[in-house]
Amino acid sequence: MTFPELAAFLKSRRDRVKPGDVGLPVGPRRRVPGLRREEVAQLAGLSADYYTELEQGRGAQPSEQTLAALARALRLAGDERDHLYHLADRRVPPAAHGPAAHVQPALLRLLDQLTGTPAQVITDLHETLVQNEAAAALIGRPPAVRGPAASFVFRWFTDPVARSIYPAPDHPRQSRAFVADLQVVAARRGRDPEVTRMIRELRRRSTEFTELWDTHEVGLRRNDHKRIVHPGLGVIEVECLTLFSEDGRQRLLWFTAPPGSRAAEQLRLLSVIGTQDMTEPAPLRP
């Protein structure tokens, strides 16, 4: 690992990014040409101390997940992102797949503009790549897992906790929609080992998935009416809209509600509540 080169590269990219480019307020007193170190750390979900160490050529070797987060925070282009991995002596992951995938710049720029609207970028297997704070407040943050479990579709059929985001009466419709969407993706990817492994595991672990898969229903999830269960605000009815990347491998999702509706007021309250835990604390035992 080449610490001095990595440090210099990070600083040069940080100097290039303006606060307004990433949805941060532009204050009158800024002593740096681009982002501050703590702002990069915030965008990447890292501690400010650790990021400072990286820019000073110190600290532990960053993981692939950390590098992916830094690439997004610094809005790196494809070649720049690969260079970052090489400097850190890490394997360059596939450009479009998995939680460490490189978010396509056009989708990331659009996400930056949706600061007050819940929005996130996911892969075609429903792996969350990046989300804004409003989306985290509405649907929660994804678990830090790898493999098939990084896909919300996989967790939907294998982990009952994943289903708590929707009311129980909506589960059958959501299951059908997830499987129909996956049918299209699997056909597009052909003999992709990631998809093959995921489908094999789902058929092994979920009778519901197997029965739905064998119906051969197909249909991408483009626009959808959702009822989302929020622990503090109850059921929030939203429209989920989808914009696909040119190759179909990534999707920008955003959630809206009609102006003046109860859901619009709930979304407004989310901006105040944020991601704080709204559940009742467990009673103390005597």
Coordinates of C-alpha atoms in Angstrom, one line a residue:
M1 CA 0.0 0.0 0.0
T2 CA 1.4 3.4 -1.0
F3 CA 0.2 5.7 1.9
P4 CA 1.8 9.0 0.6
E5 CA 0.2 8.6 -2.9
L6 CA -3.1 7.6 -1.4
A7 CA -3.1 10.6 0.9
A8 CA -2.2 13.0 -1.9
F9 CA -4.8 11.6 -4.2
L10 CA -7.6 11.9 -1.5
K11 CA -6.6 15.5 -0.8
S12 CA -6.6 16.4 -4.5
R13 CA -10.0 15.0 -5.1
R14 CA -11.4 16.6 -1.9
D15 CA -10.2 20.0 -3.1
R16 CA -12.1 19.5 -6.3
V17 CA -15.6 18.9 -4.9
K18 CA -17.7 21.9 -3.9
P19 CA -20.1 21.7 -1.0
G20 CA -23.0 22.5 -3.3
D21 CA -22.1 19.5 -5.5
V22 CA -22.9 17.1 -2.7
G23 CA -25.9 18.9 -1.2
L24 CA -24.0 20.6 1.6
P25 CA -24.6 24.3 2.5
V26 CA -22.1 26.8 1.2
G27 CA -21.0 28.9 4.1
P28 CA -19.2 32.3 3.9
R29 CA -16.2 31.3 5.8
R30 CA -14.4 28.4 4.0
R31 CA -10.6 28.2 4.1
V32 CA -10.4 25.2 1.7
P33 CA -11.2 25.2 -2.0
G34 CA -13.4 22.2 -1.8
L35 CA -14.8 20.0 1.0
R36 CA -13.4 19.9 4.6
R37 CA -12.0 16.7 5.9
E38 CA -14.9 16.2 8.3
E39 CA -17.4 16.8 5.5
V40 CA -15.8 13.9 3.5
A41 CA -15.9 11.7 6.5
Q42 CA -19.6 12.5 7.1
L43 CA -20.5 11.8 3.5
A44 CA -18.6 8.5 3.6
G45 CA -19.9 7.4 7.0
L46 CA -16.4 7.4 8.5
S47 CA -15.0 9.0 11.6
A48 CA -13.2 12.3 11.0
D49 CA -10.2 11.1 12.9
Y50 CA -9.8 8.1 10.6
Y51 CA -10.2 10.1 7.4
T52 CA -7.7 12.6 8.7
E53 CA -5.2 9.8 9.3
L54 CA -5.7 8.6 5.7
E55 CA -4.9 12.1 4.3
Q56 CA -1.9 12.3 6.5
G57 CA -0.6 9.0 5.2
R58 CA -1.2 7.0 8.4
G59 CA -3.8 4.6 9.8
A60 CA -5.0 1.2 8.9
Q61 CA -5.5 0.0 5.3
P62 CA -9.0 1.0 4.2
S63 CA -11.4 -1.8 3.4
E64 CA -13.2 -2.3 0.1
Q65 CA -16.4 -0.9 1.7
T66 CA -14.5 2.2 3.0
L67 CA -13.0 2.8 -0.5
A68 CA -16.4 2.5 -2.1
A69 CA -17.8 5.0 0.3
L70 CA -14.9 7.4 -0.3
A71 CA -15.4 7.1 -4.1
R72 CA -19.0 8.1 -3.7
A73 CA -18.3 10.9 -1.3
L74 CA -15.6 12.4 -3.6
R75 CA -17.7 11.8 -6.7
L76 CA -14.9 9.9 -8.4
A77 CA -15.2 8.9 -12.1
G78 CA -14.6 5.2 -13.0
D79 CA -10.9 5.4 -13.7
E80 CA -10.4 7.5 -10.5
R81 CA -12.3 5.0 -8.5
D82 CA -10.1 2.1 -9.8
H83 CA -7.0 4.2 -9.1
L84 CA -8.1 4.6 -5.5
Y85 CA -8.4 0.9 -5.1
H86 CA -5.0 0.3 -6.6
L87 CA -3.3 2.8 -4.3
A88 CA -4.9 1.1 -1.3
D89 CA -3.8 -2.3 -2.6
R90 CA -7.3 -3.6 -2.8
R91 CA -9.0 -5.7 -5.4
V92 CA -11.1 -3.5 -7.8
P93 CA -14.7 -4.9 -7.5
P94 CA -17.1 -5.1 -10.4
A95 CA -18.3 -1.7 -11.5
A96 CA -22.0 -2.4 -11.4
H97 CA -22.7 -5.2 -8.9
G98 CA -22.8 -5.7 -5.2
P99 CA -22.8 -3.2 -2.3
A100 CA -19.4 -1.9 -3.2
A101 CA -20.4 -1.1 -6.8
H102 CA -19.5 2.2 -8.3
V103 CA -22.6 4.4 -8.4
Q104 CA -23.1 5.7 -11.9
P105 CA -22.3 9.5 -11.9
A106 CA -25.6 10.6 -13.5
L107 CA -27.7 8.8 -10.8
L108 CA -25.4 10.2 -8.1
R109 CA -25.8 13.8 -9.4
L110 CA -29.6 13.4 -9.3
L111 CA -29.5 12.0 -5.8
D112 CA -27.6 15.0 -4.7
Q113 CA -30.4 17.2 -5.8
L114 CA -33.1 15.3 -3.8
T115 CA -31.9 16.4 -0.4
G116 CA -35.5 16.8 1.0
T117 CA -36.9 13.8 -0.8
P118 CA -36.3 10.2 0.4
A119 CA -34.1 8.7 -2.3
Q120 CA -31.5 6.0 -2.8
V121 CA -29.6 4.2 -5.5
I122 CA -29.8 0.4 -5.6
T123 CA -28.5 -2.3 -7.9
D124 CA -30.8 -4.5 -10.1
L125 CA -30.7 -7.0 -7.2
H126 CA -32.0 -4.4 -4.8
E127 CA -28.7 -3.9 -3.0
T128 CA -28.5 -0.4 -1.5
L129 CA -25.5 1.5 -2.8
V130 CA -26.2 4.9 -1.4
Q131 CA -29.1 6.7 0.2
N132 CA -29.8 10.2 1.5
E133 CA -30.7 10.9 5.1
A134 CA -34.4 11.3 4.2
A135 CA -34.5 7.7 2.8
A136 CA -32.7 6.4 5.9
A137 CA -35.3 8.0 8.1
L138 CA -38.1 6.5 6.0
I139 CA -37.0 3.0 5.4
G140 CA -33.9 2.5 7.6
R141 CA -30.3 1.8 6.7
P142 CA -29.4 -1.5 5.1
P143 CA -27.4 -4.1 7.1
A144 CA -23.7 -4.3 6.6
V145 CA -23.7 -7.7 5.0
R146 CA -22.2 -9.4 1.9
G147 CA -23.3 -12.0 -0.5
P148 CA -27.0 -12.7 -1.3
A149 CA -28.1 -11.2 2.0
A150 CA -27.1 -7.8 0.8
S151 CA -30.1 -8.0 -1.5
F152 CA -33.4 -6.8 0.0
V153 CA -35.2 -9.3 -2.3
F154 CA -33.2 -12.1 -0.7
R155 CA -33.9 -10.9 2.8
W156 CA -37.6 -10.5 2.0
F157 CA -37.9 -14.3 1.4
T158 CA -35.4 -15.5 4.1
D159 CA -35.7 -13.0 7.0
P160 CA -39.1 -12.3 8.5
V161 CA -37.8 -9.0 10.0
A162 CA -37.3 -7.6 6.5
R163 CA -41.1 -7.8 6.0
S164 CA -41.9 -5.5 8.8
I165 CA -41.4 -2.5 6.5
Y166 CA -44.8 -3.3 4.8
P167 CA -48.2 -4.1 6.4
A168 CA -48.9 -7.8 6.4
P169 CA -51.8 -7.5 3.9
D170 CA -49.4 -6.1 1.4
H171 CA -46.9 -8.9 1.6
P172 CA -48.3 -11.2 -1.2
R173 CA -48.3 -8.3 -3.7
Q174 CA -44.8 -7.3 -2.8
S175 CA -43.6 -10.9 -3.1
R176 CA -45.1 -11.2 -6.6
A177 CA -43.6 -7.9 -7.7
F178 CA -40.1 -8.9 -6.4
V179 CA -40.1 -12.2 -8.2
A180 CA -41.4 -10.8 -11.4
D181 CA -38.7 -8.1 -11.3
L182 CA -36.0 -10.7 -10.6
Q183 CA -37.1 -12.8 -13.6
V184 CA -36.4 -9.9 -15.9
V185 CA -33.0 -9.2 -14.3
A186 CA -32.0 -12.9 -14.4
A187 CA -32.8 -13.1 -18.1
R188 CA -30.9 -9.9 -18.8
R189 CA -27.8 -11.1 -17.0
G190 CA -27.8 -14.6 -18.5
R191 CA -25.6 -17.0 -16.7
D192 CA -24.3 -14.5 -14.2
P193 CA -23.0 -16.5 -11.2
E194 CA -24.2 -13.9 -8.7
V195 CA -27.8 -14.2 -9.9
T196 CA -27.6 -18.0 -10.3
R197 CA -26.4 -18.4 -6.7
M198 CA -29.1 -16.1 -5.3
I199 CA -31.9 -17.9 -7.2
R200 CA -30.6 -21.3 -6.1
E201 CA -30.5 -20.2 -2.5
L202 CA -33.9 -18.7 -2.6
R203 CA -35.4 -21.8 -4.1
R204 CA -33.8 -23.9 -1.4
R205 CA -34.9 -21.7 1.5
S206 CA -38.3 -20.4 0.5
T207 CA -41.3 -22.4 -0.7
E208 CA -43.1 -19.1 -1.4
F209 CA -40.3 -17.9 -3.7
T210 CA -40.2 -21.3 -5.6
E211 CA -43.9 -21.3 -6.2
L212 CA -43.9 -17.7 -7.5
W213 CA -40.7 -18.3 -9.6
D214 CA -42.4 -21.2 -11.4
T215 CA -45.3 -19.0 -12.5
H216 CA -42.8 -17.2 -14.8
E217 CA -44.5 -13.8 -14.3
V218 CA -42.2 -10.9 -15.5
G219 CA -42.2 -7.2 -14.9
L220 CA -39.7 -4.6 -13.8
R221 CA -40.7 -2.4 -10.8
R222 CA -41.0 1.0 -12.3
N223 CA -43.6 2.9 -10.4
D224 CA -45.3 1.5 -7.3
H225 CA -47.7 2.6 -4.6
K226 CA -46.3 1.6 -1.2
R227 CA -47.5 1.6 2.4
I228 CA -44.4 1.8 4.6
V229 CA -44.6 1.1 8.3
H230 CA -42.6 3.7 10.3
P231 CA -42.0 3.0 14.0
G232 CA -42.9 6.5 15.1
L233 CA -45.3 7.8 12.4
G234 CA -47.3 4.7 11.6
V235 CA -48.2 3.7 8.0
I236 CA -47.0 6.2 5.4
E237 CA -48.5 5.9 1.9
V238 CA -46.1 7.0 -0.8
E239 CA -45.4 6.7 -4.5
C240 CA -42.1 5.0 -5.3
L241 CA -40.7 6.1 -8.6
T242 CA -37.7 4.5 -10.4
L243 CA -35.2 5.8 -12.9
F244 CA -33.0 3.2 -14.5
S245 CA -29.4 3.6 -15.6
E246 CA -28.7 3.2 -19.3
D247 CA -27.5 -0.4 -18.8
G248 CA -30.3 -1.3 -16.3
R249 CA -27.9 -2.4 -13.7
Q250 CA -28.6 0.5 -11.2
R251 CA -31.8 2.3 -10.2
L252 CA -32.6 5.6 -8.5
L253 CA -35.6 5.3 -6.3
W254 CA -37.4 8.3 -4.8
F255 CA -40.5 8.5 -2.6
T256 CA -43.2 11.2 -2.9
A257 CA -46.7 12.0 -1.6
P258 CA -49.4 14.3 -3.0
P259 CA -49.1 17.9 -1.6
G260 CA -51.5 18.5 1.3
S261 CA -51.9 14.8 2.0
R262 CA -51.4 13.1 5.3
A263 CA -48.4 11.3 3.9
A264 CA -46.9 14.6 2.8
E265 CA -47.1 15.8 6.4
Q266 CA -45.6 12.6 7.6
L267 CA -42.7 13.0 5.3
R268 CA -42.2 16.6 6.5
L269 CA -42.1 15.3 10.1
L270 CA -39.5 12.8 9.0
S271 CA -37.1 15.6 8.2
V272 CA -37.4 16.7 11.9
I273 CA -37.4 13.2 13.4
G274 CA -34.5 11.9 11.3
T275 CA -33.2 8.5 12.1
Q276 CA -33.7 8.6 15.8
D277 CA -35.3 5.5 17.4
M278 CA -39.0 6.3 18.0
T279 CA -39.8 2.9 19.6
E280 CA -40.7 2.8 23.3
P281 CA -37.8 1.7 25.5
A282 CA -38.1 -1.6 27.2
P283 CA -39.3 -1.3 30.9
L284 CA -36.7 -1.8 33.5
R285 CA -36.8 -5.0 35.5
P286 CA -37.1 -4.7 39.2

